Coordinates of C-alpha atoms in Angstrom, one line a residue:
Chain F
M1 CA 41.6 23.0 -101.8
G2 CA 43.0 25.2 -104.4
Y3 CA 44.5 25.5 -107.9
L4 CA 47.8 23.9 -108.8
Y5 CA 49.8 24.0 -112.0
L6 CA 51.9 21.3 -113.7
E7 CA 54.3 21.9 -116.7
E8 CA 53.5 19.8 -119.7
K9 CA 57.0 18.3 -119.5
D10 CA 56.2 16.9 -116.0
F11 CA 52.8 15.5 -116.8
A12 CA 53.9 12.0 -117.9
A13 CA 56.0 11.6 -114.8
F14 CA 53.0 12.5 -112.7
V15 CA 50.8 9.9 -114.3
D16 CA 53.5 7.3 -114.2
A17 CA 54.0 8.0 -110.5
L18 CA 50.3 7.5 -109.9
I19 CA 50.4 4.2 -111.9
A20 CA 53.3 3.0 -109.7
A21 CA 51.2 3.7 -106.6
K22 CA 47.6 2.9 -107.5
R23 CA 45.3 1.4 -110.0
V24 CA 44.8 4.2 -112.6
V25 CA 41.9 4.0 -115.0
G26 CA 41.7 6.5 -117.8
P27 CA 40.5 7.0 -121.4
T28 CA 42.7 5.2 -123.9
A29 CA 42.4 4.6 -127.7
K30 CA 40.9 1.3 -128.9
R31 CA 40.8 1.1 -132.7
N32 CA 39.1 4.4 -133.7
K33 CA 37.2 4.8 -130.4
F34 CA 38.0 5.5 -126.8
V35 CA 37.5 3.3 -123.8
Y36 CA 38.2 3.5 -120.0
E37 CA 41.0 1.0 -119.2
Q38 CA 43.5 0.4 -116.5
L39 CA 46.6 2.3 -117.7
A40 CA 50.0 0.6 -117.8
S41 CA 51.9 3.8 -118.7
A42 CA 51.2 7.5 -119.2
D43 CA 51.5 7.1 -123.0
E44 CA 48.2 5.2 -123.0
L45 CA 46.2 8.1 -121.5
R46 CA 44.3 10.0 -124.2
L47 CA 42.8 13.1 -122.6
D48 CA 42.0 14.4 -126.1
F49 CA 39.2 11.8 -126.3
D50 CA 35.7 12.9 -127.4
V51 CA 33.6 10.3 -125.6
T52 CA 34.3 6.7 -124.5
I53 CA 32.2 3.7 -125.7
L54 CA 31.1 2.8 -122.1
P55 CA 30.8 5.4 -119.4
P56 CA 33.1 5.3 -116.3
K57 CA 30.4 3.8 -114.1
K58 CA 32.0 0.4 -114.9
V59 CA 34.8 1.2 -112.5
F60 CA 32.3 1.1 -109.5
F61 CA 29.6 -1.0 -111.1
P62 CA 31.3 -3.6 -113.3
P63 CA 29.3 -5.3 -116.1
A64 CA 29.7 -8.5 -114.1
Q65 CA 30.3 -8.4 -110.3
D66 CA 30.2 -11.2 -107.7
I67 CA 28.0 -10.1 -104.8
V68 CA 28.0 -13.4 -102.8
R69 CA 30.2 -16.4 -102.9
F70 CA 29.1 -19.8 -101.5
G71 CA 30.7 -23.0 -100.5
E72 CA 29.3 -26.2 -99.2
Q73 CA 28.6 -24.7 -95.7
A74 CA 29.3 -21.0 -95.7
I75 CA 28.5 -18.0 -97.8
E76 CA 30.4 -14.7 -97.8
G77 CA 30.2 -11.3 -99.4
C78 CA 32.8 -10.1 -101.9
I79 CA 33.2 -6.4 -101.3
A80 CA 36.9 -5.8 -102.0
P81 CA 37.6 -2.2 -103.1
V82 CA 40.9 -1.3 -104.8
D83 CA 42.6 2.1 -104.3
T84 CA 41.9 3.6 -107.7
V85 CA 42.4 6.9 -109.5
L86 CA 39.9 7.5 -112.3
L87 CA 41.7 10.0 -114.4
G88 CA 40.0 12.0 -117.2
V89 CA 36.2 12.2 -116.8
H90 CA 34.3 14.8 -118.7
F91 CA 31.8 16.9 -116.7
Y92 CA 28.7 15.1 -118.2
D93 CA 30.1 11.8 -116.9
V94 CA 30.8 13.4 -113.5
K95 CA 27.1 14.2 -113.4
G96 CA 26.3 10.5 -114.3
I97 CA 28.6 9.2 -111.5
D98 CA 27.0 11.6 -109.0
M99 CA 23.5 10.2 -110.0
T100 CA 24.5 6.6 -109.7
D101 CA 26.1 7.5 -106.4
Y102 CA 22.8 8.8 -105.2
L103 CA 20.8 5.9 -106.5
F104 CA 23.0 3.2 -105.0
R105 CA 23.1 5.1 -101.7
E106 CA 19.4 6.1 -101.3
R107 CA 17.3 4.2 -98.8
K108 CA 19.4 1.0 -98.8
E109 CA 23.1 1.6 -99.2
D110 CA 24.6 -0.8 -101.6
W111 CA 28.2 -1.2 -100.5
N112 CA 28.9 -3.5 -103.5
Y113 CA 29.0 -0.2 -105.4
L114 CA 29.8 2.4 -102.7
A115 CA 32.9 0.7 -101.3
Q116 CA 34.7 1.0 -104.7
R117 CA 33.3 4.4 -105.2
E118 CA 34.8 5.6 -101.9
A119 CA 38.1 4.0 -102.8
T120 CA 38.3 5.9 -106.0
T121 CA 39.7 9.4 -106.6
V122 CA 37.7 10.9 -109.5
V123 CA 39.7 13.4 -111.6
A124 CA 37.6 15.3 -114.1
S125 CA 39.2 16.8 -117.2
N126 CA 38.3 19.5 -119.7
I127 CA 36.7 18.5 -123.0
Q128 CA 39.3 18.7 -125.8
A129 CA 37.2 17.1 -128.5
I130 CA 33.4 16.9 -129.0
S131 CA 31.6 13.8 -129.9
P132 CA 29.3 14.3 -133.0
R133 CA 26.2 13.2 -131.2
A134 CA 26.8 15.0 -127.9
F135 CA 24.4 17.6 -126.5
W136 CA 25.7 18.1 -123.0
D137 CA 25.6 21.8 -123.3
S138 CA 21.8 21.9 -123.8
V139 CA 20.5 19.4 -121.3
G140 CA 20.0 19.5 -117.5
A141 CA 21.8 22.8 -116.9
E142 CA 20.4 22.9 -113.4
V143 CA 22.3 19.7 -112.5
K144 CA 25.8 20.8 -111.5
P145 CA 28.7 18.4 -111.8
K146 CA 29.8 17.4 -108.3
G147 CA 31.3 14.5 -106.4
H148 CA 34.6 14.6 -108.2
D149 CA 37.9 15.1 -106.3
A150 CA 39.8 17.3 -108.7
F151 CA 39.4 18.9 -112.1
L152 CA 42.3 18.9 -114.6
T153 CA 42.3 21.5 -117.4
K154 CA 44.9 21.4 -120.2
L155 CA 46.4 24.7 -121.2
A156 CA 49.1 25.5 -123.7
G157 CA 52.3 24.4 -122.0
G158 CA 50.8 22.8 -119.0
C159 CA 47.7 22.0 -117.0
V160 CA 45.7 23.5 -114.0
L161 CA 44.6 21.0 -111.4
E162 CA 41.7 22.3 -109.2
T163 CA 41.6 20.2 -106.0
L164 CA 38.2 19.9 -104.5
T165 CA 38.6 17.2 -101.7
P166 CA 41.3 15.8 -99.5
K167 CA 41.6 12.9 -102.0
G168 CA 42.1 15.4 -104.8
E169 CA 44.7 17.3 -102.8
A170 CA 46.6 14.1 -102.2
L171 CA 47.3 13.9 -105.9
A172 CA 49.7 16.8 -105.6
A173 CA 52.3 14.6 -103.9
F174 CA 52.7 12.6 -107.2
G175 CA 53.9 15.4 -109.4
A176 CA 56.0 18.6 -109.6
F177 CA 53.0 20.8 -109.0
R178 CA 53.3 24.5 -108.0
D179 CA 50.5 26.9 -107.1
A180 CA 48.6 28.2 -110.2
T181 CA 48.7 31.9 -111.0
A182 CA 45.5 34.0 -111.3
D183 CA 46.1 34.1 -115.1
E184 CA 46.4 30.3 -115.3
I185 CA 43.2 29.9 -113.2
N186 CA 41.4 32.3 -115.5
A187 CA 42.7 30.6 -118.6
A188 CA 41.4 27.2 -117.3
Q189 CA 38.0 28.8 -116.6
Q190 CA 37.9 30.2 -120.1
T191 CA 38.9 26.9 -121.7
N192 CA 36.1 25.1 -119.9
D193 CA 33.6 27.9 -120.8
S194 CA 34.6 27.9 -124.4
V195 CA 33.3 24.4 -125.2
M196 CA 29.8 25.2 -124.0
G197 CA 27.6 25.9 -127.1
Q198 CA 29.9 23.9 -129.3
C199 CA 27.8 20.7 -129.6
S200 CA 26.2 20.1 -132.9
E201 CA 23.0 18.6 -131.4
K202 CA 20.9 20.8 -129.3
L203 CA 17.8 20.5 -127.1
G204 CA 15.8 23.7 -127.3
Y205 CA 13.7 23.3 -124.1
T206 CA 14.0 23.5 -120.4
S207 CA 14.1 20.4 -118.3
E208 CA 10.8 21.3 -116.6
A209 CA 9.1 21.8 -119.9
I210 CA 10.4 18.5 -121.2
A211 CA 9.4 16.6 -118.1
A212 CA 5.9 17.9 -118.2
K213 CA 5.3 17.3 -121.9
V214 CA 6.9 13.9 -122.0
R215 CA 4.8 12.8 -119.1
D216 CA 1.7 14.2 -120.8
S217 CA 2.5 12.2 -123.9
F218 CA 2.3 8.9 -122.0
D219 CA -1.0 7.9 -123.5
N220 CA -0.2 9.1 -127.0
E221 CA 0.2 5.6 -128.4
E222 CA 0.4 6.7 -132.0
L223 CA 3.4 8.9 -131.2
W224 CA 5.3 6.3 -129.2
D225 CA 4.5 3.7 -131.9
E226 CA 6.1 5.9 -134.4
L227 CA 9.1 6.9 -132.3
A228 CA 9.9 3.3 -131.3
M229 CA 8.9 1.7 -134.6
D230 CA 12.2 0.3 -135.6
C231 CA 13.4 -0.7 -132.0
F232 CA 15.0 -4.1 -131.9
S233 CA 14.8 -4.2 -128.1
C234 CA 18.6 -4.8 -128.1
G235 CA 19.3 -2.7 -125.0
S236 CA 22.4 -1.0 -126.5
C237 CA 21.0 2.4 -125.4
N238 CA 20.9 1.1 -121.8
T239 CA 24.3 -0.5 -121.9
V240 CA 26.1 2.7 -122.9
C241 CA 24.1 5.0 -120.6
P242 CA 26.0 6.6 -117.7
T243 CA 22.8 6.7 -115.6
C244 CA 21.4 3.2 -116.3
Y245 CA 22.0 1.0 -113.3
C246 CA 19.6 -1.9 -113.6
F247 CA 21.0 -5.3 -113.1
D248 CA 20.1 -9.0 -113.2
V249 CA 21.4 -11.5 -110.7
K250 CA 22.4 -15.0 -111.6
D251 CA 24.0 -17.9 -109.7
A252 CA 26.7 -20.1 -111.1
W253 CA 28.5 -23.1 -109.9
N254 CA 32.3 -23.6 -110.0
L255 CA 33.5 -26.6 -111.8
N256 CA 33.6 -28.6 -108.6
Q257 CA 29.8 -28.3 -108.4
V258 CA 30.1 -27.5 -104.7
S259 CA 31.0 -23.8 -104.5
G260 CA 30.0 -20.9 -106.7
S261 CA 28.9 -17.3 -106.9
R262 CA 25.9 -15.1 -107.1
T263 CA 26.8 -12.4 -109.7
R264 CA 25.1 -9.3 -110.9
Y265 CA 25.1 -8.3 -114.5
W266 CA 24.1 -5.1 -116.3
D267 CA 20.5 -5.5 -117.5
A268 CA 18.5 -3.4 -119.9
C269 CA 14.9 -2.3 -119.6
L270 CA 14.5 -2.3 -123.4
T271 CA 14.9 -6.1 -123.6
R272 CA 11.8 -8.1 -124.0
E273 CA 11.7 -10.0 -120.7
F274 CA 12.9 -7.3 -118.4
A275 CA 9.6 -6.8 -116.6
A276 CA 8.2 -10.4 -117.1
V277 CA 7.2 -12.6 -114.3
T278 CA 6.8 -16.4 -114.7
M279 CA 3.3 -17.5 -113.7
A280 CA 1.7 -20.9 -113.2
G281 CA 2.3 -23.3 -116.0
G282 CA 5.3 -21.3 -117.2
D283 CA 3.2 -18.5 -118.6
K284 CA 4.7 -15.1 -118.5
E285 CA 3.0 -11.9 -117.2
N286 CA 5.0 -9.2 -118.9
F287 CA 4.3 -5.8 -117.4
R288 CA 5.9 -4.1 -120.5
E289 CA 5.2 -6.5 -123.2
R290 CA 5.4 -4.2 -126.2
H291 CA 8.7 -2.7 -127.3
Q292 CA 6.9 0.7 -127.5
S293 CA 6.2 0.5 -123.8
R294 CA 9.8 -0.3 -123.0
F295 CA 11.1 2.5 -125.2
R296 CA 8.7 4.9 -123.5
H297 CA 9.7 3.7 -120.1
R298 CA 13.3 4.5 -120.8
F299 CA 12.4 8.0 -121.9
M300 CA 10.2 8.6 -118.9
R301 CA 13.1 7.5 -116.6
K302 CA 15.6 9.8 -118.4
T303 CA 13.4 12.9 -118.7
A304 CA 10.8 12.8 -116.0
Y305 CA 10.5 10.1 -113.4
L306 CA 13.7 10.7 -111.5
N307 CA 14.0 14.5 -111.8
E308 CA 12.8 15.2 -108.3
K309 CA 15.4 12.8 -106.7
L310 CA 18.2 13.9 -109.0
G311 CA 17.5 17.6 -109.2
G312 CA 17.1 17.4 -113.0
P313 CA 16.9 14.8 -115.8
A314 CA 18.8 11.5 -115.7
C315 CA 20.2 12.3 -119.1
T316 CA 23.6 13.9 -119.2
G317 CA 23.8 14.6 -123.0
C318 CA 26.7 12.3 -123.6
G319 CA 25.2 11.1 -126.9
R320 CA 26.3 7.5 -126.4
C321 CA 22.8 6.1 -126.9
S322 CA 22.5 8.0 -130.2
Q323 CA 25.7 6.5 -131.4
A324 CA 25.1 3.0 -130.1
C325 CA 21.5 2.5 -131.4
T326 CA 21.5 -0.1 -134.1
V327 CA 18.7 1.7 -136.0
N328 CA 19.5 5.2 -135.0
I329 CA 16.2 5.9 -133.1
A330 CA 17.5 6.3 -129.5
D331 CA 18.8 9.8 -129.9
P332 CA 17.2 11.8 -127.1
V333 CA 17.3 15.0 -129.1
R334 CA 15.3 13.5 -131.9
V335 CA 12.8 11.9 -129.5
I336 CA 12.3 14.8 -127.1
T337 CA 12.1 17.3 -129.9
A338 CA 9.4 15.2 -131.7
I339 CA 7.4 15.1 -128.4
M340 CA 7.8 18.8 -127.8
E341 CA 6.6 19.6 -131.3
V342 CA 3.4 17.6 -130.9
G343 CA 0.4 20.0 -131.1
S344 CA 2.6 23.0 -131.6
Chain E
M1 CA 38.9 -2.6 -97.1
S2 CA 39.7 -3.3 -93.5
D3 CA 37.7 -5.9 -91.6
D4 CA 36.2 -3.2 -89.4
L5 CA 34.9 -1.3 -92.4
R6 CA 33.7 -4.5 -94.0
A7 CA 31.7 -5.3 -90.8
A8 CA 30.4 -1.8 -90.6
H9 CA 28.6 -2.0 -93.9
E10 CA 26.0 -4.6 -94.3
N11 CA 26.0 -6.3 -97.7
I12 CA 22.4 -6.0 -98.7
F13 CA 22.7 -9.1 -100.9
L14 CA 24.0 -11.4 -98.2
P15 CA 21.3 -14.0 -97.4
R16 CA 20.7 -15.7 -94.0
E17 CA 20.1 -19.4 -93.5
A18 CA 16.6 -20.6 -92.6
R19 CA 15.9 -24.2 -91.6
I20 CA 12.9 -26.1 -92.9
L21 CA 10.9 -27.3 -89.9
H22 CA 7.9 -28.6 -91.8
T23 CA 6.6 -29.0 -95.4
A24 CA 3.2 -29.7 -97.0
R25 CA 2.0 -30.1 -100.6
P26 CA -1.4 -28.4 -100.7
T27 CA -1.6 -28.7 -104.5
A28 CA 0.4 -30.4 -107.2
S29 CA 2.5 -27.3 -107.9
E30 CA 2.7 -25.5 -104.5
K31 CA 4.8 -26.3 -101.5
H32 CA 4.2 -24.9 -98.0
F33 CA 7.3 -24.4 -95.9
T34 CA 7.5 -23.6 -92.2
L35 CA 10.9 -22.1 -91.5
Q36 CA 13.0 -20.9 -88.6
M37 CA 16.2 -18.7 -88.9
A38 CA 19.2 -20.9 -88.3
D39 CA 20.7 -18.3 -85.9
G40 CA 17.6 -18.4 -83.7
E41 CA 16.8 -14.8 -84.3
P42 CA 13.1 -14.1 -84.7
L43 CA 12.0 -12.6 -88.0
D44 CA 10.5 -9.2 -87.2
Y45 CA 8.0 -8.4 -89.9
V46 CA 4.6 -6.9 -90.8
P47 CA 1.9 -8.8 -92.8
G48 CA 2.4 -8.1 -96.5
Q49 CA 6.2 -7.9 -96.4
I50 CA 8.3 -10.2 -98.6
L51 CA 11.3 -12.3 -98.3
E52 CA 13.8 -13.0 -101.1
V53 CA 14.0 -16.8 -100.8
G54 CA 16.7 -18.8 -102.6
V55 CA 18.9 -21.8 -102.9
M56 CA 22.6 -21.0 -103.4
G57 CA 23.6 -21.9 -107.0
Y58 CA 20.1 -21.4 -108.3
G59 CA 19.0 -17.9 -107.3
E60 CA 16.4 -16.0 -105.3
I61 CA 12.7 -15.2 -105.9
P62 CA 10.4 -12.8 -104.0
I63 CA 7.9 -14.5 -101.8
G64 CA 5.3 -13.0 -99.5
L65 CA 5.3 -14.1 -95.9
A66 CA 2.3 -16.5 -95.4
S67 CA 2.0 -16.5 -91.7
S68 CA 1.4 -13.8 -89.1
P69 CA 4.1 -12.3 -86.9
T70 CA 1.7 -12.9 -84.0
R71 CA 2.6 -16.6 -84.3
K72 CA 6.1 -16.7 -82.9
G73 CA 8.9 -19.2 -83.3
S74 CA 8.6 -19.9 -87.0
F75 CA 7.2 -18.4 -90.3
D76 CA 5.6 -19.8 -93.4
I77 CA 6.0 -19.4 -97.1
V78 CA 4.3 -21.0 -100.0
V79 CA 6.2 -21.5 -103.2
R80 CA 4.7 -22.4 -106.6
T81 CA 6.9 -24.4 -108.9
V82 CA 7.2 -22.3 -112.1
G83 CA 10.8 -21.9 -113.0
R84 CA 14.4 -22.9 -112.1
V85 CA 14.6 -21.2 -108.7
S86 CA 11.2 -22.3 -107.5
T87 CA 11.8 -25.8 -108.6
A88 CA 15.1 -25.9 -106.6
I89 CA 13.3 -24.5 -103.5
N90 CA 10.5 -27.0 -103.8
S91 CA 13.0 -29.9 -103.9
K92 CA 14.0 -29.1 -100.4
E93 CA 12.7 -31.1 -97.4
V94 CA 12.6 -30.9 -93.6
G95 CA 16.1 -30.5 -92.3
D96 CA 17.4 -28.7 -95.4
S97 CA 18.0 -25.0 -95.5
L98 CA 16.8 -22.1 -97.6
W99 CA 18.7 -18.8 -97.9
V100 CA 16.6 -15.7 -97.2
R101 CA 16.9 -12.0 -97.2
G102 CA 14.3 -9.8 -95.4
P103 CA 11.8 -9.0 -94.4
L104 CA 11.7 -6.5 -97.3
G105 CA 9.3 -4.0 -98.6
H106 CA 6.2 -2.1 -97.3
G107 CA 3.5 -4.3 -95.8
F108 CA -0.1 -3.7 -94.8
D109 CA -0.6 -0.4 -92.9
L110 CA -2.2 -2.1 -89.8
D111 CA -3.0 1.2 -88.2
S112 CA -5.4 2.2 -91.0
L113 CA -7.1 -1.2 -90.7
K114 CA -7.5 -1.3 -87.0
G115 CA -10.9 -0.5 -85.7
Q116 CA -12.4 -0.9 -89.2
D117 CA -14.3 -3.5 -91.1
V118 CA -11.9 -5.4 -93.3
L119 CA -12.6 -7.3 -96.5
I120 CA -9.8 -9.4 -98.1
V121 CA -10.2 -10.4 -101.7
A122 CA -7.7 -13.1 -102.6
G123 CA -7.3 -14.8 -106.0
G124 CA -5.3 -18.0 -106.5
I125 CA -1.8 -17.8 -104.9
G126 CA -2.8 -14.3 -103.7
L127 CA -4.1 -16.1 -100.6
C128 CA -0.6 -16.8 -99.5
P129 CA 0.6 -13.2 -98.7
T130 CA -2.8 -12.3 -97.4
R131 CA -2.9 -15.3 -95.0
S132 CA -0.4 -13.4 -92.9
L133 CA -2.9 -10.6 -92.5
I134 CA -5.8 -13.1 -92.0
Q135 CA -4.0 -14.8 -89.2
Y136 CA -3.0 -11.4 -87.7
I137 CA -6.7 -10.2 -87.6
L138 CA -7.9 -13.6 -86.2
D139 CA -5.2 -13.4 -83.5
R140 CA -6.2 -9.8 -82.6
R141 CA -9.8 -10.1 -83.4
D142 CA -11.0 -7.4 -80.9
E143 CA -8.9 -4.8 -82.7
F144 CA -10.9 -5.0 -85.9
G145 CA -14.6 -4.6 -87.0
R146 CA -16.4 -7.0 -89.3
F147 CA -14.0 -9.3 -91.1
L148 CA -14.7 -10.8 -94.5
L149 CA -12.6 -13.0 -96.8
F150 CA -13.4 -13.8 -100.4
Y151 CA -11.2 -16.5 -102.0
G152 CA -11.3 -17.7 -105.5
A153 CA -9.3 -20.3 -107.4
R154 CA -9.3 -21.7 -110.9
D155 CA -10.6 -25.1 -109.9
P156 CA -11.1 -27.1 -106.7
L157 CA -7.6 -28.7 -107.1
Q158 CA -6.0 -25.3 -106.9
L159 CA -7.5 -24.4 -103.5
L160 CA -4.9 -23.8 -100.8
F161 CA -4.8 -24.2 -97.0
T162 CA -7.5 -26.8 -96.6
E163 CA -7.2 -26.9 -92.8
D164 CA -7.5 -23.1 -92.6
R165 CA -10.5 -23.1 -94.9
V166 CA -12.3 -25.7 -92.8
E167 CA -11.6 -23.5 -89.7
W168 CA -12.7 -20.3 -91.5
R169 CA -15.9 -21.8 -92.7
A170 CA -16.8 -22.9 -89.2
S171 CA -15.7 -19.7 -87.4
K172 CA -17.9 -16.9 -86.3
E173 CA -15.0 -14.5 -86.3
I174 CA -14.7 -14.4 -90.1
D175 CA -17.3 -14.1 -92.9
Y176 CA -15.7 -16.5 -95.4
H177 CA -16.8 -17.1 -99.0
E178 CA -15.0 -19.1 -101.6
T179 CA -15.5 -19.8 -105.3
V180 CA -13.9 -21.7 -108.2
D181 CA -14.0 -20.6 -111.9
R182 CA -14.5 -24.2 -113.0
A183 CA -16.1 -26.8 -110.8
D184 CA -15.5 -30.6 -110.9
V185 CA -17.8 -33.4 -109.8
T186 CA -16.8 -33.1 -106.2
W187 CA -17.6 -29.4 -105.9
T188 CA -20.8 -28.2 -104.3
G189 CA -19.8 -24.6 -103.6
N190 CA -20.0 -21.4 -105.6
V191 CA -18.9 -21.4 -109.2
G192 CA -17.9 -18.2 -111.0
V193 CA -15.3 -15.5 -110.9
I194 CA -14.5 -13.9 -107.5
T195 CA -16.7 -10.9 -108.0
T196 CA -19.8 -13.2 -107.8
L197 CA -19.0 -13.5 -104.1
F198 CA -20.0 -9.8 -103.5
H199 CA -23.6 -11.0 -103.8
K200 CA -23.2 -13.8 -101.3
T201 CA -23.0 -11.6 -98.2
T202 CA -24.8 -8.8 -96.6
H203 CA -24.2 -5.2 -97.5
L204 CA -20.7 -3.9 -97.0
D205 CA -20.2 -0.6 -95.1
P206 CA -18.7 2.0 -97.5
N207 CA -16.0 2.6 -94.8
T208 CA -14.7 -1.0 -95.2
R209 CA -11.0 -1.3 -95.8
V210 CA -10.4 -3.7 -98.7
V211 CA -7.3 -5.7 -99.5
I212 CA -6.9 -7.2 -103.0
C213 CA -4.2 -9.7 -103.9
G214 CA -4.4 -11.9 -107.0
P215 CA -3.6 -12.1 -110.7
P216 CA -3.5 -8.7 -112.4
V217 CA -6.7 -9.4 -114.4
M218 CA -8.7 -9.7 -111.1
F219 CA -8.0 -6.1 -109.9
E220 CA -10.0 -4.3 -112.5
F221 CA -13.2 -6.2 -111.9
V222 CA -12.9 -6.1 -108.1
I223 CA -12.3 -2.4 -108.1
K224 CA -15.4 -1.9 -110.3
E225 CA -17.5 -3.7 -107.6
L226 CA -15.9 -1.6 -104.9
D227 CA -16.7 1.6 -106.8
Q228 CA -20.4 0.6 -106.9
L229 CA -20.3 0.0 -103.1
G230 CA -18.9 3.5 -102.6
I231 CA -15.6 2.4 -101.1
A232 CA -13.0 5.1 -101.3
R233 CA -9.8 4.3 -103.2
E234 CA -7.6 5.3 -100.4
N235 CA -9.2 2.5 -98.4
I236 CA -8.4 -0.1 -101.0
F237 CA -5.0 -1.8 -100.6
V238 CA -3.5 -3.7 -103.4
D239 CA -0.7 -6.3 -103.1
L240 CA 1.2 -6.1 -106.4
E241 CA 3.3 -8.7 -108.1
R242 CA 6.4 -7.7 -110.0
R243 CA 9.8 -9.2 -110.8
M244 CA 11.3 -8.0 -107.5
K245 CA 14.7 -9.4 -108.3
C246 CA 16.9 -7.6 -105.7
G247 CA 14.2 -6.7 -103.2
V248 CA 16.1 -3.5 -102.1
G249 CA 15.1 -1.0 -104.7
K250 CA 18.2 -1.2 -107.0
C251 CA 17.9 -3.6 -109.8
G252 CA 15.1 -1.9 -111.6
H253 CA 13.0 -4.9 -112.7
C254 CA 9.9 -4.0 -110.5
Q255 CA 9.9 -0.3 -111.4
I256 CA 6.4 1.2 -111.7
N257 CA 7.0 4.8 -112.8
D258 CA 9.3 6.2 -110.2
K259 CA 8.3 3.6 -107.6
Y260 CA 9.9 0.3 -106.8
C261 CA 7.3 -2.4 -106.1
C262 CA 9.9 -4.1 -103.8
I263 CA 10.5 -1.2 -101.5
D264 CA 7.6 1.2 -101.9
G265 CA 5.3 -1.8 -102.1
P266 CA 4.3 -4.5 -102.7
V267 CA 1.3 -3.2 -100.7
F268 CA 0.1 0.2 -102.0
T269 CA -3.2 2.0 -101.6
F270 CA -5.1 2.0 -104.8
A271 CA -5.3 5.8 -104.6
A272 CA -1.5 6.0 -104.6
I273 CA -1.0 3.9 -107.7
Q274 CA -4.1 4.6 -109.8
E275 CA -2.4 7.5 -111.5
L276 CA 0.8 5.6 -112.0
E277 CA 1.1 4.4 -115.6
E278 CA 1.5 0.6 -116.0
A279 CA 0.7 -0.1 -112.3
I280 CA -2.2 -2.5 -113.0

């Protein structure tokens, strides 16, 4: 593991060589936003992205994924990982991937996620543009980005590739890399340090203080009613979150009406029926019937409930929920700050 | 992925085939199945554990095992027809198959019940998952102290396990009491909510272990009674119902705070969940 350097003129050839050998997924422009897509050529890669619409979790945990296929007699699993390079992941999304890795691995390993995760080389990249709603420099400082295989930092004239695992080292064979000099390594470090403190939104409290106060606010119904007042229960905040991993499972028949598949789909705890159970006579027992309860549940999950497991909050500060929220109420900075200011 | 690697990693969503040996229709909406794994493997479980039971092409639902592991060779489930999946399951007959995953979840902590007086309070379909424990205690009667069962249903037509109830009423091994919320002309037994049964028996020892399973509305009233009897909350076991969609602690639907009902439960001590918001 070490530091390599690639001249800017050789970068496109490196990416094209990877594309020729593997599936390469990276940030690319879509209208005026960015998305992770499989790349057809190096020209499509936009490492100057600020944030993508959906987080990179979709590479391992697709919005729709078959988990069992069935025929008339037999059933089979459908775990079929593809050798993939995920190229261009900001550090806050590296944290998100590491959290979903933990959650799909803990207690009962879910190889429908883990197989594709293990078949993927994750290449982090430095932040060249900052999303207007991001606050990744003021949330969860105790959670260190880990689990990625390499870290790419763009400098004037070239880039430094820090290799962290054997999978990361294997990337070197695809480009005209040389060992990086001490100056180049320092310059890369400075480049990454310099973005910290640049986000326009900020959380002014420690994770511990937030977790304690948010938990204490559970029964403050007036506060949650106010914070969640305009919520449409649309679940957009869940859909774009790098650490949301809930799913629904549905069966569907093929046209022959004999075979079919059992498929999991992203689900969202903000939606009305998420915690509802059908009872006798078709009545529903909904364990979080009010939208305020669902809104509160999400904030509890992101700031308090999982902290012990994950070593810090399950919020990475990407700001996607703030941007995606139809009525602009999901912003964690707004909600957490309001809770922290109660009684002070 | 190579075949070796594929085989090495169990797909936690892959169900196994279970053949239907016997069925019964105890009520208009419930169907009682006796099942056996198609591969002949015994199902190794603890009372209180659940199965994800499904029909391919329709889906899966969480169902508590309704027979005791002491009764080898087959296992029972009772399914109430309420939605698409349960309707598909209840259309199956002897000779058909169901597809099951499990046993899943955390069942009754038998060690903390052994040597103790045990009271089971079951409301409605809550008798099904507790029947596993009832049979277990009756099969190993010497290992437990006094054994009481309170069972309540909405009306006489909803009462389950007629043959069992005839046996329980006659048995000296179990102090059995039942009630209905609303009587009909045939009913000569107790009428009233389940808590009225606390006055039908002799005093309960405060060390009694109590198991509660039933509709959420029932818990609160039963626990009030237990508080008056001085029964400690760590000796109260609750069998919770949630939308346990995946059964393996991933999909999120049954989250209670940082717990998953499907993997940390469905059986919890009341002491463990009374501080958890939204638990009951």
